[in-house]
Amino acid sequence: MTKNIDWGNLGFGYTDLPYRAVCEYKNGKWGEMQLSEDPYVRISECAGVLQYSQSCFEGLKAYTTQDGRIVTFRPDLNAERMYNSCKRLEIPAVTPEMFMEALDRVVKANIEYVPPFGSGATLYVRPYVFGSGAVIGVAPADEYIFRMICMPVGPYYKGGAKPIKVKISDFDRAAPRGTGDIKAGLNYAMSLYASVHAHAEGYAENIYLDPATRTKIEEAGGANVIFVTKDGTVVTPKSDSILPSVTRRSIMYVAEHILGMKTEQREVTLAEVPDFVECGLCGTAAVISPVGIIDNHGEDIVFPSGMEHPGPVIQKLYDTLTGIQSGRIEAPEGWLHEIKAD
Ligand code: PLP
Ligand code: COI
């Protein structure tokens, strides 16, 4: 039985659901995947994660479809990205098999908390892995914990489908050949100062430029960016130092192969941004958040779609993507992974 929760008024916040999946790495190997009822973790005071931020994470969602199935969206891509994040951080790799086992078990164990179809909420799943063994010299830890938790959530950016106002940040997010293309916790730690200050100034989010030249759009603090040109082409920045967003890759596929739009993944300069007619931030948490205004150092770039409603192309992409995720529109082969209740 689905829990009786005020789904429509949920924010994007943590709740400790009854179960989480846990797996520990000790003596050179991963142990058995377990379900645990303990929301606390006990680790060494000198754990690798506490000293040198050796951790990475993922984010994906489970949905109830129109016909009552529980599905997750392209989890194979999250599993692959977590594998790559582990490799880059010298964390023993969480294999796609471990990832999928944890996903199936944790969603099934908390199935009463998967929001119903049409409620506006979803079950956010947060896999993460960190160095739990003690280190004091700079080195990888010898013990790790992989956990997968989940919680029902509402919109990430306040206002939901209402356009947001964002700013071009004076801080940099990820160096060329750094860790911008993986989901390392450290990428978010260093963004906190910029995001707290942006929020205090009334912006929903930061957009970062390429650190080398500060002339090209990279991505937002928690989402990739898409733009729409006057002739309706969907454009997204190409860069080796941004996160390969599952949502953005899916949107670009949907635009080209389902909606028959023109798409381009290429370098996008800050100078050309005023020529675009629509802009959106896309990610698992963000879904597609329309952007009405980008403040570039005191100069507002106001998109013609404005601050009241999403522009028509962003709206169409949003409807199609969420239609696929919730089973209203047929998904491309392999995009929906069903979680079957026992
Ligand atoms: N970029 C950053 C920095 C993010 O934190 C996220 C969120 O996961 C994304 C992009 C979007 O990625 P995805 O669509 O895979 O959730
Ligand atoms: C996600 O979209 O899953 C993320 O991890 C973004 C995060 C900043 C909430």
PDB file of C-alpha atoms in Angstrom, residues 5-15 17 60-63 113-115 119-126 150-156 284-287:
ATOM      1  CA  ILE A   5       1.731  11.508   2.167  1.00  0.00           C
ATOM      2  CA  ASP A   6       1.008  15.031   0.944  1.00  0.00           C
ATOM      3  CA  TRP A   7       2.978  14.298  -2.237  1.00  0.00           C
ATOM      4  CA  GLY A   8       2.118  17.600  -3.939  1.00  0.00           C
ATOM      5  CA  ASN A   9       3.830  19.675  -1.244  1.00  0.00           C
ATOM      6  CA  LEU A  10       7.114  17.821  -0.953  1.00  0.00           C
ATOM      7  CA  GLY A  11      10.331  19.777  -1.389  1.00  0.00           C
ATOM      8  CA  PHE A  12      13.689  18.331  -2.347  1.00  0.00           C
ATOM      9  CA  GLY A  13      14.780  17.070   1.062  1.00  0.00           C
ATOM     10  CA  TYR A  14      16.045  14.048   2.986  1.00  0.00           C
ATOM     11  CA  THR A  15      13.791  11.602   4.767  1.00  0.00           C
ATOM     12  CA  LEU A  17      12.990   5.659   4.832  1.00  0.00           C
ATOM     13  CA  LEU A  60      18.276   8.746 -10.256  1.00  0.00           C
ATOM     14  CA  LYS A  61      14.532   8.457  -9.778  1.00  0.00           C
ATOM     15  CA  ALA A  62      11.816   5.818  -9.571  1.00  0.00           C
ATOM     16  CA  TYR A  63       8.388   6.641 -11.004  1.00  0.00           C
ATOM     17  CA  TYR A 113       7.093   5.455  -0.574  1.00  0.00           C
ATOM     18  CA  VAL A 114       7.143   5.552  -4.380  1.00  0.00           C
ATOM     19  CA  PRO A 115       4.812   8.473  -5.147  1.00  0.00           C
ATOM     20  CA  SER A 119       1.273  13.269  -7.845  1.00  0.00           C
ATOM     21  CA  GLY A 120       4.099  15.554  -8.978  1.00  0.00           C
ATOM     22  CA  ALA A 121       6.547  13.735  -6.694  1.00  0.00           C
ATOM     23  CA  THR A 122       9.079  10.987  -7.439  1.00  0.00           C
ATOM     24  CA  LEU A 123      11.304   8.650  -5.444  1.00  0.00           C
ATOM     25  CA  TYR A 124      14.842  10.040  -5.580  1.00  0.00           C
ATOM     26  CA  VAL A 125      17.520   7.365  -5.295  1.00  0.00           C
ATOM     27  CA  ARG A 126      20.971   8.350  -4.044  1.00  0.00           C
ATOM     28  CA  CYS A 150      16.023   6.779  -1.373  1.00  0.00           C
ATOM     29  CA  MET A 151      13.364   9.333  -0.474  1.00  0.00           C
ATOM     30  CA  PRO A 152      10.261  10.890  -2.012  1.00  0.00           C
ATOM     31  CA  VAL A 153      10.948  14.367  -3.395  1.00  0.00           C
ATOM     32  CA  GLY A 154       9.284  17.294  -5.110  1.00  0.00           C
ATOM     33  CA  PRO A 155      10.882  19.906  -7.402  1.00  0.00           C
ATOM     34  CA  TYR A 156      14.590  20.758  -6.985  1.00  0.00           C
ATOM     35  CA  THR A 284      17.601  14.153 -12.644  1.00  0.00           C
ATOM     36  CA  ALA A 285      16.709  16.499  -9.798  1.00  0.00           C
ATOM     37  CA  ALA A 286      16.070  19.536 -12.030  1.00  0.00           C
ATOM     38  CA  VAL A 287      14.186  17.557 -14.759  1.00  0.00           C
TER      39      VAL A 287
END
